[in-house]
CSV table of C-alpha atoms in Angstrom, one decimal:
chain,number,residue,atom,x,y,z
A,1,LEU,CA,56.6,33.7,28.2
A,2,LYS,CA,54.9,32.7,31.4
A,3,SER,CA,55.5,29.1,32.5
A,4,ALA,CA,55.9,26.9,35.5
A,5,GLN,CA,59.7,27.4,35.4
A,6,ASN,CA,59.3,31.1,34.8
A,7,PRO,CA,56.0,32.3,36.4
A,8,ASP,CA,57.0,36.0,36.1
A,9,PRO,CA,56.6,37.3,32.6
A,10,VAL,CA,58.3,40.7,33.2
A,11,ILE,CA,61.9,39.5,32.8
A,12,PRO,CA,61.7,36.1,31.2
A,13,SER,CA,65.5,35.8,30.5
A,14,LEU,CA,66.5,36.1,34.2
A,15,PRO,CA,65.8,33.3,36.7
A,16,ARG,CA,63.9,34.1,39.9
A,17,CYS,CA,67.0,33.7,42.1
A,18,CYS,CA,69.2,35.9,40.0
A,19,PRO,CA,70.9,38.5,42.1
A,20,HIS,CA,69.8,41.2,39.7
A,21,ARG,CA,66.2,40.6,40.6
A,22,ARG,CA,67.0,41.3,44.2
A,23,ARG,CA,69.1,44.4,43.5
A,24,GLY,CA,66.7,45.9,41.0
A,25,LEU,CA,68.9,45.4,37.9
A,26,ALA,CA,67.0,44.2,34.9
A,27,SER,CA,69.8,43.9,32.2
A,28,ALA,CA,70.4,40.5,30.6
A,29,GLY,CA,73.0,40.1,27.9
A,30,ASP,CA,74.8,37.2,26.3
A,31,MET,CA,76.9,36.9,29.5
A,32,ALA,CA,74.7,35.9,32.3
A,33,THR,CA,74.8,38.1,35.4
A,34,GLY,CA,73.8,35.5,38.0
A,35,ARG,CA,72.2,32.1,38.0
A,36,PRO,CA,71.0,29.5,40.4
A,37,VAL,CA,73.5,27.0,38.9
A,38,VAL,CA,77.1,27.9,38.1
A,39,THR,CA,79.1,26.0,35.5
A,40,VAL,CA,82.5,24.5,36.4
A,41,TYR,CA,84.9,24.6,33.5
A,42,ASN,CA,87.9,22.3,33.0
A,43,CYS,CA,91.0,24.3,33.4
A,44,GLU,CA,92.9,22.2,30.8
A,45,ASN,CA,90.1,22.5,28.3
A,46,PRO,CA,87.8,25.4,29.1
A,47,GLY,CA,85.4,24.5,26.3
A,48,GLU,CA,84.5,21.3,28.3
A,49,LYS,CA,82.1,21.8,31.2
A,50,ALA,CA,83.1,19.5,34.1
A,51,SER,CA,80.0,19.9,36.3
A,52,THR,CA,77.6,22.4,37.8
A,53,LEU,CA,77.3,23.8,41.3
A,54,PRO,CA,74.5,25.7,43.1
A,55,MET,CA,75.0,29.4,43.6
A,56,PRO,CA,76.2,30.1,47.2
A,57,GLN,CA,74.0,32.4,49.2
A,58,ALA,CA,77.1,34.6,50.0
A,59,LEU,CA,77.2,35.6,46.4
A,60,LEU,CA,73.6,36.8,46.6
A,61,SER,CA,74.0,39.0,49.6
A,62,PRO,CA,73.1,42.7,49.2
A,63,LEU,CA,75.7,45.2,47.9
A,64,ARG,CA,76.9,47.6,50.6
A,65,PRO,CA,79.5,49.9,49.1
A,66,ASP,CA,79.3,52.2,52.1
A,67,LEU,CA,80.2,49.4,54.5
A,68,VAL,CA,82.9,48.1,52.2
A,69,ARG,CA,84.6,51.5,52.0
A,70,TYR,CA,84.4,52.1,55.7
A,71,ILE,CA,85.8,48.7,56.6
A,72,HIS,CA,88.6,49.0,54.0
A,73,THR,CA,89.6,52.4,55.3
A,74,ASN,CA,90.0,51.1,58.9
A,75,VAL,CA,91.5,47.7,58.0
A,76,SER,CA,94.1,49.3,55.8
A,77,LYS,CA,95.3,51.4,58.7
A,78,ASN,CA,96.4,48.3,60.6
A,79,LYS,CA,99.5,47.7,58.6
A,80,ARG,CA,101.0,51.2,59.2
A,81,GLN,CA,104.3,51.5,61.2
A,82,PRO,CA,104.9,54.4,63.6
A,83,ILE,CA,106.8,57.3,62.2
A,84,SER,CA,107.6,60.7,63.6
A,85,VAL,CA,110.2,63.5,63.6
A,86,GLY,CA,113.0,63.5,66.1
A,87,ALA,CA,112.5,65.3,69.4
A,88,LYS,CA,115.4,67.7,68.8
A,89,VAL,CA,115.0,68.3,65.1
A,90,GLY,CA,114.9,72.0,64.3
A,91,TYR,CA,116.2,73.0,67.8
A,92,GLU,CA,119.9,72.0,67.6
A,93,THR,CA,121.1,75.6,67.1
A,94,ALA,CA,122.1,78.0,69.9
A,95,ALA,CA,119.8,80.7,68.4
A,96,GLU,CA,118.6,83.8,70.3
A,97,SER,CA,116.4,86.7,69.4
A,98,TRP,CA,118.1,90.0,68.6
A,99,GLY,CA,115.3,91.7,70.6
A,100,THR,CA,113.9,95.1,69.6
A,101,GLY,CA,115.5,98.1,68.0
A,102,ARG,CA,117.1,96.5,65.0
A,103,ALA,CA,114.1,96.7,62.6
A,104,VAL,CA,113.9,92.9,62.2
A,105,ALA,CA,111.5,90.3,63.5
A,106,ARG,CA,112.0,89.0,67.0
A,107,VAL,CA,112.3,85.4,65.9
A,108,PRO,CA,115.4,83.6,67.3
A,109,ARG,CA,118.4,83.9,64.9
A,110,ALA,CA,121.4,81.7,64.3
A,111,PRO,CA,124.6,83.1,66.0
A,112,GLY,CA,128.0,83.7,64.4
A,113,GLY,CA,129.3,85.5,61.4
A,114,GLY,CA,131.1,85.0,58.1
A,115,THR,CA,128.4,82.6,56.7
A,116,HIS,CA,125.0,82.7,55.3
A,117,ARG,CA,123.6,80.8,58.2
A,118,SER,CA,124.4,83.4,60.8
A,119,GLY,CA,121.5,85.7,61.3
A,120,GLN,CA,119.0,83.4,59.7
A,121,GLY,CA,115.8,82.7,61.6
A,122,ALA,CA,115.6,79.4,63.6
A,123,PHE,CA,113.3,77.3,65.8
A,124,GLY,CA,110.1,78.6,64.3
A,125,ASN,CA,108.0,76.5,62.1
A,126,MET,CA,108.0,79.3,59.5
A,127,CYS,CA,111.8,79.3,59.4
A,128,ARG,CA,114.0,77.3,57.1
A,129,GLY,CA,115.5,74.5,59.1
A,130,GLY,CA,113.2,75.2,62.1
A,131,GLY,CA,111.0,72.7,64.0
A,132,MET,CA,107.6,71.6,62.6
A,133,PHE,CA,104.4,72.7,64.1
A,134,SER,CA,102.7,70.1,66.3
A,135,PRO,CA,105.5,67.5,65.7
A,136,THR,CA,104.3,64.0,65.0
A,137,LYS,CA,104.8,61.4,67.7
A,138,THR,CA,105.3,57.6,67.6
A,139,TRP,CA,102.5,57.1,70.2
A,140,ARG,CA,99.8,58.3,67.8
A,141,ARG,CA,96.8,56.0,67.5
A,142,TRP,CA,97.9,54.3,64.3
A,143,HIS,CA,95.6,51.2,64.3
A,144,ARG,CA,91.9,50.8,64.4
A,145,ARG,CA,89.7,48.1,66.0
A,146,VAL,CA,87.2,46.8,63.4
A,147,ASN,CA,84.0,45.0,64.2
A,148,VAL,CA,84.3,41.3,63.2
A,149,THR,CA,80.7,41.0,62.0
A,150,GLN,CA,81.1,44.1,59.9
A,151,LYS,CA,84.2,42.8,58.3
A,152,ARG,CA,82.4,39.5,57.4
A,153,HIS,CA,79.5,41.5,55.9
A,154,ALA,CA,81.9,43.6,53.9
A,155,VAL,CA,83.7,40.6,52.5
A,156,ALA,CA,80.4,38.9,51.6
A,157,SER,CA,79.2,42.0,49.8
A,158,ALA,CA,82.5,42.3,47.9
A,159,LEU,CA,82.2,38.7,46.8
A,160,ALA,CA,78.6,39.3,45.6
A,161,ALA,CA,79.7,42.3,43.6
A,162,SER,CA,82.5,40.2,42.0
A,163,SER,CA,79.7,38.0,40.4
A,164,LEU,CA,78.1,40.9,38.6
A,165,PRO,CA,79.6,41.7,35.1
A,166,PRO,CA,78.5,45.4,35.1
A,167,LEU,CA,80.4,46.1,38.4
A,168,VAL,CA,83.5,44.1,37.4
A,169,MET,CA,83.6,45.9,34.0
A,170,ALA,CA,83.0,49.3,35.7
A,171,ARG,CA,86.1,48.7,37.8
A,172,GLY,CA,88.2,48.3,34.7
A,173,HIS,CA,88.6,44.6,34.3
A,174,ARG,CA,88.5,43.2,30.7
A,175,ILE,CA,86.2,40.2,30.9
A,176,GLY,CA,84.8,40.2,27.3
A,177,GLN,CA,86.2,36.8,26.6
A,178,VAL,CA,85.2,35.2,29.9
A,179,ALA,CA,82.4,32.7,29.6
A,180,GLU,CA,80.4,33.6,32.7
A,181,LEU,CA,80.7,35.2,36.2
A,182,PRO,CA,81.3,33.8,38.7
A,183,LEU,CA,84.1,32.0,36.9
A,184,VAL,CA,84.7,28.5,38.4
A,185,VAL,CA,87.4,26.1,37.2
A,186,SER,CA,88.3,22.6,38.2
A,187,ASP,CA,90.5,21.8,41.1
A,188,SER,CA,93.4,20.7,38.9
A,189,LEU,CA,94.3,24.4,38.8
A,190,GLU,CA,95.4,24.1,42.4
A,191,SER,CA,98.1,21.6,41.5
A,192,GLN,CA,99.8,23.7,39.0
A,193,THR,CA,103.4,24.5,40.0
A,194,LYS,CA,104.8,26.3,36.9
A,195,THR,CA,104.1,29.9,36.0
A,196,LYS,CA,104.1,29.1,32.3
A,197,GLN,CA,101.4,26.5,32.8
A,198,ALA,CA,99.4,29.0,35.0
A,199,VAL,CA,99.6,31.7,32.3
A,200,GLU,CA,98.4,29.3,29.6
A,201,ILE,CA,95.4,28.3,31.8
A,202,LEU,CA,94.5,31.9,32.4
A,203,LYS,CA,94.7,32.7,28.7
A,204,LYS,CA,92.5,29.7,27.9
A,205,ILE,CA,89.7,30.8,30.3
A,206,GLY,CA,89.6,34.3,28.7
A,207,CYS,CA,92.0,36.4,30.7
A,208,THR,CA,94.4,37.3,27.8
A,209,GLU,CA,93.1,40.9,27.5
A,210,GLU,CA,93.1,41.3,31.3
A,211,LEU,CA,96.7,40.2,31.7
A,212,GLN,CA,97.8,42.5,28.9
A,213,ARG,CA,95.9,45.4,30.4
A,214,VAL,CA,97.9,44.9,33.7
A,215,ILE,CA,101.2,44.8,31.9
A,216,ASP,CA,100.5,47.9,29.9
A,217,SER,CA,99.6,49.8,33.0
A,218,LYS,CA,103.0,49.6,34.7
A,219,LYS,CA,104.3,53.1,35.1
A,220,VAL,CA,106.8,55.0,37.3
A,221,ARG,CA,105.2,56.3,40.4
A,222,ALA,CA,104.7,60.1,40.7
A,223,GLY,CA,106.3,61.6,43.8
A,224,LYS,CA,108.8,60.6,46.5
A,225,GLY,CA,107.6,57.0,46.6
A,226,LYS,CA,109.8,56.1,43.7
A,227,MET,CA,112.8,56.6,46.0
A,228,ARG,CA,111.3,54.5,48.8
A,229,ASN,CA,111.2,51.0,47.2
A,230,ARG,CA,107.8,51.5,45.5
A,231,ARG,CA,109.0,52.8,42.2
A,232,TYR,CA,106.3,51.4,39.9
A,233,THR,CA,102.5,51.4,40.0
A,234,MET,CA,100.4,48.8,38.3
A,235,ARG,CA,96.7,47.9,38.0
A,236,ARG,CA,95.2,44.9,39.8
A,237,GLY,CA,94.4,41.8,37.8
A,238,PRO,CA,92.3,38.7,38.6
A,239,LEU,CA,92.2,37.2,42.1
A,240,VAL,CA,92.5,33.4,42.2
A,241,VAL,CA,90.7,31.9,45.2
A,242,TYR,CA,91.8,28.3,46.1
A,243,ASN,CA,90.9,25.8,48.7
A,244,GLU,CA,94.2,23.9,49.1
A,245,ASP,CA,97.6,25.2,48.0
A,246,ASN,CA,99.2,22.4,46.1
A,247,GLY,CA,101.5,24.7,44.2
A,248,ILE,CA,99.1,27.3,42.9
A,249,VAL,CA,100.6,30.1,45.0
A,250,ARG,CA,104.0,29.5,43.7
A,251,ALA,CA,102.8,29.3,40.1
A,252,MET,CA,100.8,32.5,40.3
A,253,ARG,CA,103.0,34.7,42.4
A,254,ASN,CA,105.2,36.0,39.5
A,255,ILE,CA,102.4,36.9,37.1
A,256,PRO,CA,101.9,40.7,37.0
A,257,GLY,CA,98.6,41.7,38.7
A,258,VAL,CA,97.5,38.2,39.6
A,259,GLU,CA,97.0,37.5,43.3
A,260,THR,CA,95.9,34.4,45.2
A,261,ALA,CA,93.9,34.0,48.3
A,262,CYS,CA,92.7,31.0,50.4
A,263,VAL,CA,88.9,30.8,50.6
A,264,THR,CA,89.1,30.4,54.4
A,265,ARG,CA,91.2,33.6,54.8
A,266,LEU,CA,89.6,36.0,52.4
A,267,ASN,CA,90.9,39.6,52.9
A,268,LEU,CA,88.8,42.7,52.0
A,269,LEU,CA,92.0,44.4,50.9
A,270,LYS,CA,92.3,41.9,48.1
A,271,VAL,CA,88.6,41.3,47.3
A,272,ALA,CA,87.9,45.0,47.1
A,273,PRO,CA,91.1,46.9,46.5
A,274,GLY,CA,90.8,50.6,47.2
A,275,GLY,CA,87.4,50.0,48.8
A,276,THR,CA,85.8,49.6,45.3
A,277,LEU,CA,83.5,46.7,44.6
A,278,GLY,CA,83.9,44.5,41.5
A,279,ARG,CA,87.2,42.6,41.6
A,280,PHE,CA,87.6,39.9,38.9
A,281,VAL,CA,87.7,36.7,40.9
A,282,ILE,CA,88.5,33.2,39.6
A,283,TRP,CA,87.3,30.3,41.8
A,284,THR,CA,88.5,26.8,42.0
A,285,GLU,CA,85.8,24.2,42.4
A,286,GLY,CA,86.8,23.3,46.0
A,287,ALA,CA,86.8,26.9,47.1
A,288,PHE,CA,83.4,27.6,45.5
A,289,LYS,CA,81.9,24.6,47.3
A,290,LYS,CA,83.3,25.7,50.6
A,291,LEU,CA,81.5,29.1,50.5
A,292,ASN,CA,78.3,27.5,51.7
A,293,GLU,CA,80.2,25.8,54.5
A,294,ILE,CA,81.8,29.1,55.5
A,295,TYR,CA,78.9,31.5,55.2
A,296,GLY,CA,75.9,29.2,55.3
A,297,SER,CA,72.6,30.4,53.9
A,298,MET,CA,69.9,33.0,54.9
A,299,LYS,CA,68.0,30.4,56.9
A,300,SER,CA,70.9,28.6,58.6
A,301,GLY,CA,73.8,30.2,60.3
A,302,ALA,CA,77.4,30.1,59.2
A,303,PRO,CA,78.9,26.7,60.3
A,304,MET,CA,82.5,28.0,60.3
A,305,LYS,CA,81.8,31.4,61.7
A,306,LYS,CA,80.2,31.3,65.1
A,307,GLY,CA,77.2,33.5,65.6
A,308,TYR,CA,77.3,34.9,62.1
A,309,HIS,CA,74.4,35.3,59.7
A,310,LEU,CA,74.5,36.7,56.2
A,311,LEU,CA,73.4,40.2,55.7
A,312,ARG,CA,69.8,40.5,54.6
A,313,ALA,CA,68.7,43.0,52.0
A,314,GLN,CA,66.6,45.9,53.3
A,315,MET,CA,64.3,45.3,50.3
A,316,GLU,CA,63.6,42.0,48.6
A,317,ASN,CA,62.7,43.8,45.4
A,318,ALA,CA,64.5,47.1,44.8
A,319,ASP,CA,62.4,48.1,41.8
A,320,ILE,CA,60.5,50.9,43.5
A,321,ALA,CA,58.5,51.9,40.4
A,322,ARG,CA,57.3,48.3,39.9
A,323,ILE,CA,56.2,48.1,43.6
A,324,ILE,CA,54.3,51.5,43.5
A,325,ASN,CA,52.6,50.7,40.2
A,326,SER,CA,51.6,47.2,41.2
A,327,THR,CA,47.9,46.3,41.5
A,328,GLU,CA,48.2,45.5,45.2
A,329,VAL,CA,49.5,49.0,46.1
A,330,GLN,CA,47.4,51.0,43.6
A,331,SER,CA,44.2,49.2,44.8
A,332,VAL,CA,44.4,50.6,48.3
A,333,LEU,CA,45.6,54.1,47.5
A,334,ARG,CA,43.2,57.1,47.6
A,335,PRO,CA,42.3,58.7,44.3
A,336,LYS,CA,44.5,61.4,43.0
A,337,LEU,CA,43.6,64.9,44.4
A,338,GLU,CA,43.0,67.4,41.6
A,339,ALA,CA,44.0,70.9,42.1
A,340,PRO,CA,41.1,73.4,42.5
A,341,LYS,CA,40.1,75.4,39.5
A,342,ARG,CA,41.6,78.9,39.5
A,343,PHE,CA,39.9,81.8,37.8
A,344,ALA,CA,41.6,84.9,36.7
A,345,LEU,CA,40.9,88.1,38.7
A,346,LYS,CA,38.4,90.3,36.8
A,347,ARG,CA,39.8,93.8,36.0
A,348,ASN,CA,37.8,96.9,35.0
A,349,ALA,CA,38.6,98.0,31.5
A,350,LEU,CA,37.7,101.6,32.3
A,351,LYS,CA,40.3,101.7,35.0
A,352,ASN,CA,43.0,99.3,33.7
A,353,LYS,CA,44.9,100.4,30.6
A,354,GLU,CA,46.1,96.9,29.6
A,355,VAL,CA,42.6,95.4,29.6
A,356,MET,CA,41.2,98.3,27.6
A,357,GLU,CA,43.9,97.9,25.0
A,358,LYS,CA,43.0,94.3,24.6
A,359,LEU,CA,39.3,95.2,24.1
A,360,ASN,CA,40.0,98.2,21.9
A,361,PRO,CA,43.4,98.2,20.1
A,362,ALA,CA,42.9,101.8,18.9
A,363,PHE,CA,42.4,103.1,22.5
A,364,ALA,CA,45.9,104.4,22.8
A,365,GLU,CA,45.8,106.4,19.6
A,366,VAL,CA,42.4,107.9,20.4
A,367,LYS,CA,43.5,108.8,23.9
A,368,ALA,CA,46.6,110.5,22.5
A,369,GLU,CA,44.6,112.5,20.0
A,370,ARG,CA,42.2,113.6,22.8
A,371,ARG,CA,45.1,114.6,24.9
A,372,GLN,CA,46.7,116.7,22.1
A,373,SER,CA,43.3,118.4,21.3
A,374,ALA,CA,42.7,119.2,24.9
A,375,THR,CA,46.2,120.7,25.4
A,376,ALA,CA,45.7,122.9,22.2
A,377,GLU,CA,42.4,124.2,23.5
A,378,LYS,CA,43.9,125.0,26.8
A,379,ARG,CA,46.8,126.8,25.1
A,380,LYS,CA,44.4,129.0,23.0
A,381,ALA,CA,42.3,129.8,26.1
A,382,ARG,CA,45.4,130.8,28.1
A,383,GLU,CA,46.6,133.1,25.3
A,384,ALA,CA,43.2,134.7,25.0
A,385,ALA,CA,43.0,135.3,28.7
A,386,SER,CA,46.5,136.8,28.7
A,387,LYS,CA,45.6,139.2,25.9
A,388,ALA,CA,42.5,140.3,27.7
A,389,HIS,CA,44.4,140.9,30.9
A,390,ASN,CA,47.0,143.0,29.1
A,391,LYS,CA,44.4,145.0,27.3
A,392,LYS,CA,42.6,145.8,30.6
A,393,HIS,CA,45.5,146.4,32.9
A,394,LYS,CA,48.5,147.4,30.7
A,395,ARG,CA,47.4,150.5,28.7
A,396,GLY,CA,50.6,151.8,27.0
A,397,GLU,CA,51.5,155.3,28.4
A,398,GLU,CA,50.0,154.7,31.8
A,399,THR,CA,52.5,152.1,32.9
A,400,PHE,CA,54.7,152.9,35.9
A,401,TYR,CA,57.9,152.6,33.9
A,402,LYS,CA,56.8,154.9,31.2
A,403,LYS,CA,55.5,157.5,33.8
A,404,LEU,CA,58.9,157.3,35.4
A,405,MET,CA,60.7,157.7,32.2
A,406,THR,CA,58.6,160.8,31.2
A,407,ALA,CA,59.7,162.5,34.5
A,408,PHE,CA,63.3,161.9,33.6
A,409,GLU,CA,62.7,163.1,30.0
A,410,ALA,CA,61.4,166.5,31.3
A,411,LYS,CA,64.4,167.0,33.5
A,412,ALA,CA,66.7,165.9,30.7
A,413,LYS,CA,65.1,168.6,28.4
A,414,GLU,CA,65.5,171.3,31.1
A,415,GLY,CA,69.2,170.3,31.5
A,416,ASP,CA,69.7,170.4,27.8
A,417,ALA,CA,68.1,173.9,27.6
A,418,LYS,CA,70.4,175.2,30.4
A,419,ASP,CA,73.5,173.8,28.6
A,420,ALA,CA,72.5,175.4,25.4
A,421,GLU,CA,72.0,178.8,27.1
A,422,SER,CA,75.3,178.6,28.8
A,423,VAL,CA,77.0,177.8,25.6
A,424,GLU,CA,75.4,180.8,23.8
A,425,ALA,CA,76.4,183.2,26.7
A,426,GLU,CA,80.0,182.1,26.5
A,427,GLU,CA,80.1,182.7,22.8
A,428,ASP,CA,78.7,186.2,23.2
């Protein structure tokens, strides 16, 4: 696998200047992801390869989705028109509060009688037909100033993403029939003036599925926008980038989803709609050649953009695992620190029940038997002591209660004898 043309045996199917090597992507399928030489296809006969062109450095620039989203957000604000509510809206009623004492809120109320409107709340933002809270003004800061260099970086990053099939497919484009990305066709495409011819060419180069996807996506917009001259929504199709307009704009303008752009006036709103990378871009040969003239290379500046240099990647190789595990890095690292050995804390089996049960599984049963025998012996001793105490201190007739009861019994007998004598005397 290792050769002079491919000295690196790790990914033999990818050339050294493939953008995936610089971005840490190692997938290589039938459709090439990026190559030092790009094929130019004849638009009349896509099976015929007209020529080859070197890959522009702009299409190898690093991907910056954060920068693209930020620039898209700000640039898209610059086409807004001022809008606000009228100054008197909600306050055109001679409403007054009824004051206190009528068991209603003190909000101003519409005057008059004989209609539902009379007595209704007015002016307040909580009232129907009242003024809005913090009403919008036409002098709001609608537009945003965007740094020119950042805009150029964002466009270059979006163009680089358009040459990567995974990102283009992730955005929803159907490019299964496309020969390769970036897709470059001959300059004869720029001279097409008929829409029918343009559609045939797009289908020949593999855009049939993409065009059908756009047509099937046309739906009525949800919400109020359908009343405001934007009734339908539709997905975005391919973007055709040309160098000279010899009729291509007129030919492409009526194809659903297809947009055109001049290579010297590339707009981020078209190259990355919605701030999402991966638009399907079709280049003409002249436009593709001009990318090096516009953006230059990493070493030279941009000839057509004064003071501009392409954005450099923060890392030449984004494969962190490969860098860390390389021989150069591993050779200068300190050896791995091993954790100190930890020993379990020794516990005394005579004091710890769990340890004793591990050593002697019958310990719990023996202990329970000992406890039962000890309690039985204690109960017998307690009963014997109680009997001895009763025998010594509680001797039948000599108890206090029995002595007390004997005194009452003597008096009771004397009373009974007197009663008997009285009864006998009465009978006599």
